[in-house]
XYZ file of C-alpha atoms in Angstrom:
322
model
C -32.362 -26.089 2.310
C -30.517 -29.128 2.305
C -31.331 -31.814 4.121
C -28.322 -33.273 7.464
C -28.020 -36.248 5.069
C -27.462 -34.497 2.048
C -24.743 -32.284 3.341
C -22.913 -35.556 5.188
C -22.863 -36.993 1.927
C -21.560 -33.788 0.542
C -18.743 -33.648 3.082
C -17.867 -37.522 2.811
C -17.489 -36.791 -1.502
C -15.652 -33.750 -0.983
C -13.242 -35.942 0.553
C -12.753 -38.330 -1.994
C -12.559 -35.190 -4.601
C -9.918 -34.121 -2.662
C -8.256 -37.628 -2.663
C -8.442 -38.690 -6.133
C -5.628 -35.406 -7.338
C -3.177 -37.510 -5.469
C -3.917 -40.473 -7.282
C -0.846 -42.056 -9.258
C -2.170 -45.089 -10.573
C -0.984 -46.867 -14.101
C -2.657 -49.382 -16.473
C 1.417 -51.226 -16.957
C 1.201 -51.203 -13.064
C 1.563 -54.829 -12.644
C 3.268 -55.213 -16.271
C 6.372 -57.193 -13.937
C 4.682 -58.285 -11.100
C 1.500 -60.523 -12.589
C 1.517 -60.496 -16.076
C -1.178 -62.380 -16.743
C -3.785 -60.478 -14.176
C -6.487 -59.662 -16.935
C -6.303 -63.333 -18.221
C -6.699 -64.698 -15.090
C -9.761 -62.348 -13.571
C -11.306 -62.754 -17.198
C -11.126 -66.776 -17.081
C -12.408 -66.720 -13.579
C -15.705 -64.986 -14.982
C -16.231 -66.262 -17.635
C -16.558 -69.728 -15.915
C -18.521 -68.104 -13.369
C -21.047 -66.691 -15.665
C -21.565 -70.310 -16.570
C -22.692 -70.812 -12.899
C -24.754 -67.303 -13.233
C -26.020 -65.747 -16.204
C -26.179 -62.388 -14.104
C -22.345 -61.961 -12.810
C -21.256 -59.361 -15.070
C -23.739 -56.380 -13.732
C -23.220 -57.630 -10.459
C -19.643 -56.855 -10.703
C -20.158 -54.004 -11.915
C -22.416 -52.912 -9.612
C -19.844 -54.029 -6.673
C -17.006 -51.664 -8.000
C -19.790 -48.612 -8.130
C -20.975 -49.428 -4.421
C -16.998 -49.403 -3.505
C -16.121 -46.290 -5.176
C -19.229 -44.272 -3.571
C -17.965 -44.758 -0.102
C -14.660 -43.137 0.530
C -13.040 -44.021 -2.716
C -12.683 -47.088 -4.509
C -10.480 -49.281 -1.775
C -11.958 -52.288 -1.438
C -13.507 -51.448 2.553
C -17.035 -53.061 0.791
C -15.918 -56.697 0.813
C -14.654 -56.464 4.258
C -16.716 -58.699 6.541
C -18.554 -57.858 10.032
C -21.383 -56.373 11.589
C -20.232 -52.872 11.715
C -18.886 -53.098 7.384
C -20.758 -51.665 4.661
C -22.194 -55.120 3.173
C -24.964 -54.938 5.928
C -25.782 -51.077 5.558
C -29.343 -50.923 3.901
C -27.591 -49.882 0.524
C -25.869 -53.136 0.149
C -27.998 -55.077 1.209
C -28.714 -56.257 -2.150
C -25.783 -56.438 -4.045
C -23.903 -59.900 -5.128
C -21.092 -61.234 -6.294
C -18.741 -61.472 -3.617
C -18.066 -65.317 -3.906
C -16.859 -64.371 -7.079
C -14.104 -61.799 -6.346
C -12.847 -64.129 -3.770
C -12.253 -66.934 -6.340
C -10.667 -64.513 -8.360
C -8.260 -63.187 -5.888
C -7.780 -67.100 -4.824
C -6.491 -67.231 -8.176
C -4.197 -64.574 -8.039
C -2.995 -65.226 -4.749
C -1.642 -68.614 -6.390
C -0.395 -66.933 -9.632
C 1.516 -63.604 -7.803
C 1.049 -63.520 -4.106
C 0.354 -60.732 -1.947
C 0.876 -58.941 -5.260
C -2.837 -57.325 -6.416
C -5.166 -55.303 -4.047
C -8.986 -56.373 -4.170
C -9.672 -52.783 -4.542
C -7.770 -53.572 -8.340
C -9.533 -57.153 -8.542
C -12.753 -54.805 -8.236
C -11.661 -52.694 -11.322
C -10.556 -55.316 -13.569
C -13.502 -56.994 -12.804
C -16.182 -54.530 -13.853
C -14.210 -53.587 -17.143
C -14.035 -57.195 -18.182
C -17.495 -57.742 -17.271
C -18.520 -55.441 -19.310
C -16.508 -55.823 -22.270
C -17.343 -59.277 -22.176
C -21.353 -58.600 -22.123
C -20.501 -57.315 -25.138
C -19.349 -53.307 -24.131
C -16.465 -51.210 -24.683
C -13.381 -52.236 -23.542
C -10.799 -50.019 -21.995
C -7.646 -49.975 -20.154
C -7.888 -49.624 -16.295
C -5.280 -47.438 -14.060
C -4.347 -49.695 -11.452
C -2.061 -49.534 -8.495
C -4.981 -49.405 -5.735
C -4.823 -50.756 -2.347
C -7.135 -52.012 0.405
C -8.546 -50.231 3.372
C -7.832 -51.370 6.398
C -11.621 -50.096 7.596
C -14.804 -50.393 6.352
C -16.661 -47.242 6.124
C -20.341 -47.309 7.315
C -20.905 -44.372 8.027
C -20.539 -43.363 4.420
C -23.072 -45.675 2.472
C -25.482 -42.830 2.552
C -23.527 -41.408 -0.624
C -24.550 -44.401 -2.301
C -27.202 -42.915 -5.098
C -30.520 -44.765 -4.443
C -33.310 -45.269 -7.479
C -35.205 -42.663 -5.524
C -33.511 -39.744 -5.347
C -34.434 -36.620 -7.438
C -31.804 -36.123 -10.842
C -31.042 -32.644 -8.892
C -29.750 -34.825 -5.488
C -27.737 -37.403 -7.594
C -26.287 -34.788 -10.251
C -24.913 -32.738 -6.968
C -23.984 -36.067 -5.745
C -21.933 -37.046 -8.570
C -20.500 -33.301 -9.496
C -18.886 -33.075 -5.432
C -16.676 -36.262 -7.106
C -16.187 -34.644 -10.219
C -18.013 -36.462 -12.462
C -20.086 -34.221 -14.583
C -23.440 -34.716 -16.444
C -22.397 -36.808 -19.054
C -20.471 -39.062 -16.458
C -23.864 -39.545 -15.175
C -25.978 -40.484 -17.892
C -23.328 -42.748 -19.158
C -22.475 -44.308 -15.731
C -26.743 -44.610 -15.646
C -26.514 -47.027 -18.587
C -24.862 -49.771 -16.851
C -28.759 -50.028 -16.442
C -28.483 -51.635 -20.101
C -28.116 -55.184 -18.021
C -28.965 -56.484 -15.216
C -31.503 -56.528 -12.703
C -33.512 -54.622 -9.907
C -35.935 -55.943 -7.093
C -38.917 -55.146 -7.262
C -38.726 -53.059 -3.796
C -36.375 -50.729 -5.949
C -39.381 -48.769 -8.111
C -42.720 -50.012 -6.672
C -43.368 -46.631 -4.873
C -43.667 -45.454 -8.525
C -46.439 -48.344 -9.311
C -48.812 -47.785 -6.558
C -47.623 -44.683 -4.154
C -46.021 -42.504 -6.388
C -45.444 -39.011 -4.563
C -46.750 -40.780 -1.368
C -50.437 -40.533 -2.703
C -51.983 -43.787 -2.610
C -53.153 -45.492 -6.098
C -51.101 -43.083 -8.418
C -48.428 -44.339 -10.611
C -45.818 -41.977 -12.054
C -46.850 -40.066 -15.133
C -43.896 -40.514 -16.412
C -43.903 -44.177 -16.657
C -45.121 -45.423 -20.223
C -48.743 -46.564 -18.957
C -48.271 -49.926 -21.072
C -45.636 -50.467 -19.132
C -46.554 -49.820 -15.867
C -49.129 -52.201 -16.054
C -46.660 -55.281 -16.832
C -44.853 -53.970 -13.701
C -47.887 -54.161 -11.791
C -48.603 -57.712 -12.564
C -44.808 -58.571 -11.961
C -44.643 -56.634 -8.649
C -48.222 -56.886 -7.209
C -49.014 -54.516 -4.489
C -48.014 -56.841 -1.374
C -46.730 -59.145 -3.348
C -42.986 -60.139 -3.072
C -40.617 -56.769 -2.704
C -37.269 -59.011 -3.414
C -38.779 -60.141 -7.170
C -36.730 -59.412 -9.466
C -37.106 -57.526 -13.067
C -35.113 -56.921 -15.830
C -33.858 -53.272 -16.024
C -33.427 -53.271 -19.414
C -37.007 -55.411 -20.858
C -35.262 -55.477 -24.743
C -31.387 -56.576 -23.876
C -30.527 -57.206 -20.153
C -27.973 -59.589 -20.422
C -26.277 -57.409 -23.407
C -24.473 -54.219 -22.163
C -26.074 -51.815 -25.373
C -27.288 -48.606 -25.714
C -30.974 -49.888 -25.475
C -31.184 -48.663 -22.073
C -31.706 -44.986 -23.996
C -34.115 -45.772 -26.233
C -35.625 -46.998 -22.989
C -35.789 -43.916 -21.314
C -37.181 -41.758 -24.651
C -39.926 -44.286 -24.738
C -40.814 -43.358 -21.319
C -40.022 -47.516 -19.800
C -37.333 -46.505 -17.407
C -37.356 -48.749 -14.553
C -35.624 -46.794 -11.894
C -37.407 -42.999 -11.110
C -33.431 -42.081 -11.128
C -33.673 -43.308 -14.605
C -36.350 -42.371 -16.093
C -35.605 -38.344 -14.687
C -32.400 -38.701 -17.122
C -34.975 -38.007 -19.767
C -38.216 -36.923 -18.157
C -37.377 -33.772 -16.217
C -38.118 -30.914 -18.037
C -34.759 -28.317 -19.109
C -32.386 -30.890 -17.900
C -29.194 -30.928 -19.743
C -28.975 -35.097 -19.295
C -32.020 -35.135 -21.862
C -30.300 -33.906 -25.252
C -26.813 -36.673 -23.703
C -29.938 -39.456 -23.418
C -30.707 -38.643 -27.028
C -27.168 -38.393 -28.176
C -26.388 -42.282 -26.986
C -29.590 -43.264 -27.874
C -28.194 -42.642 -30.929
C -24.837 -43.536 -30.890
C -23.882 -46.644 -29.209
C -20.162 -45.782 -29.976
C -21.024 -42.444 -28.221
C -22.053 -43.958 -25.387
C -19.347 -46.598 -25.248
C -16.916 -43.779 -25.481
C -18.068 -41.928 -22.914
C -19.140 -44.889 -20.230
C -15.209 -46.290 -20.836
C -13.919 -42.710 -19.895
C -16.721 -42.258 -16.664
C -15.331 -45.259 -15.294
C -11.782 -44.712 -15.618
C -12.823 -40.794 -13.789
C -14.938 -43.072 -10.909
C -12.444 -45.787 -10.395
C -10.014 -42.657 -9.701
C -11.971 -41.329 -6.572
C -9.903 -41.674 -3.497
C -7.666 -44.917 -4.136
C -5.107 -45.670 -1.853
C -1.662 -45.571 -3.457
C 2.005 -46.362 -2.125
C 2.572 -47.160 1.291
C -1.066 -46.285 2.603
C -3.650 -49.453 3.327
C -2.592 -52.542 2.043
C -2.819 -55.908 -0.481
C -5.196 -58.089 1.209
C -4.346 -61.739 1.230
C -8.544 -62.272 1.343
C -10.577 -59.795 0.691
C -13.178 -59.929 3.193
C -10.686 -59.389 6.229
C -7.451 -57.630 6.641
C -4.081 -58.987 7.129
């Protein structure tokens, strides 16, 4: 039976399903209005990723934390207490400093003309297209929420959660199992803390001393030495040990040689009759395949739920409304 969280989460993604059919959003959107919007997000990070070698999954990361919770409107950057930066979730993602410079920028280029829900979107295709992924052209037209939203950051998928939780998860939206494994190999860069995938070093299955069997056993013993028992939960690894500053389809190859970081990852590959094992192989295979499919996954995610027309607003800063 499912569990009171589960079917929350359930109701809050039916929601957004329900949403995103009403969407009417268009990649010419600001084609009059602020020309220049891609060169000016794009300048903004590259000069940041001077100041941060890490930016561009962080980014990405931000947009995918947005989008979970009630559509992708922005409502994450919003500051306060009671806002979804300090739900447990969030806790640990980054990058805000940088969307506000951005939007600083555009405020000065076309004011009060581009939503921070879009600055999210344009973001985390340029950050990945300039850490070497696909490019692809983003429907835009967003706008902010004028509320944070919680009480939904439970329908964030965690690096814990069975492939059967997260696949519902992600099909209540929409996206189906190919949307998943490609929107899983963002994994291909970045980083996770150690906190994130120790329970599969030391406590896997809540049974003390036993590691996952499906971690490569090489490789669970560099994790051990890099996340100690006791030792430091907020280290941090590389998800992808071969290429984590490239975005690549090495993330794949990962998960057929059994070194998935995340449990959520690894199951991609590891759970037996799944039909995310013979998509694993096929972009394992196929970077282009995978490219392909990852540009089209996040056009279908950044769909979910956006505010369009007279709804919300354009924020003149992102963390606080007008």
């Amino acid at each position: 039976m499912a569990s009171f969280h589960m079917i929350t989460t359930l109701l809050f993604l039916l929601t957004i399903m329900l949403g995103a059919s009403n969407a009417q959003l268009s990649a010419t959107f600001y084609a009059k209005t602020c020309p220049n919007v891609s060169t000016i997000v794009s300048n903004v990070l590259q000069q940041a990723q001077g100041n941060d070698i890490w930016i561009f999954p962080k980014i990405v990361r931000l947009h995918f934390h947005d989008c979970f919770v009630h559509g992708c409107d922005a409502s994450l950057l919003l500051n306060g207490t009671d806002g979804e930066k300090t739900a447990t979730p969030n806790l640990s993602t980054e990058g805000y400093e940088v969307i506000d410079d951005i939007k600083t920028a555009l405020e000065k280029a076309c004011p009060r003309v581009v939503s921070c829900a879009d600055v999210l979107a344009l973001a985390a295709q340029i950050s990945v297209s300039l850490g070497g992924g696909p490019k692809w052209q983003v429907p835009l037209g967003r706008r902010d929420s004028l509320t944070a939203h919680r009480e939904g950051t439970g329908s964030i998928p965690t690096g814990h959660e069975s492939l059967a939780n997260i696949a519902t998860l992600f099909k209540s939206v929409g996206l189906d199992s190919t949307d998943l494994v490609a929107l899983s190999g963002v994994h291909t860069f970045g980083r996770a803390r150690c906190a994130a995938f120790m329970d599969r070093l030391n406590n896997f299955n809540n049974i003390t001393g036993k590691t996952d069997p499906t971690l490569n056993a090489t490789y669970a013993n560099t994790l051990k030495q890099r996340c100690p028992k006791g030792g430091d939960t907020k280290s941090l690894v590389d998800l992808d040990e071969q290429s984590s500053l490239t975005f690549d389809n090495k993330y794949f190859s990962n998960l057929q040689n059994r070194r998935g970081l995340l449990q959520t990852d690894q199951e991609l590959f590891s759970t037996n009759g799944a039909e995310t094992v013979a998509i694993v192989n096929r972009f394992a295979s196929s970077q282009s395949q995978f490219f392909s499919s990852f540009a089209k996954a996040m056009i279908k995610m950044g769909n979910l739920n956006p505010l369009t027309g007279t709804t919300g607003e354009i924020r003149l800063d992102c963390k606080k409304v007008n």
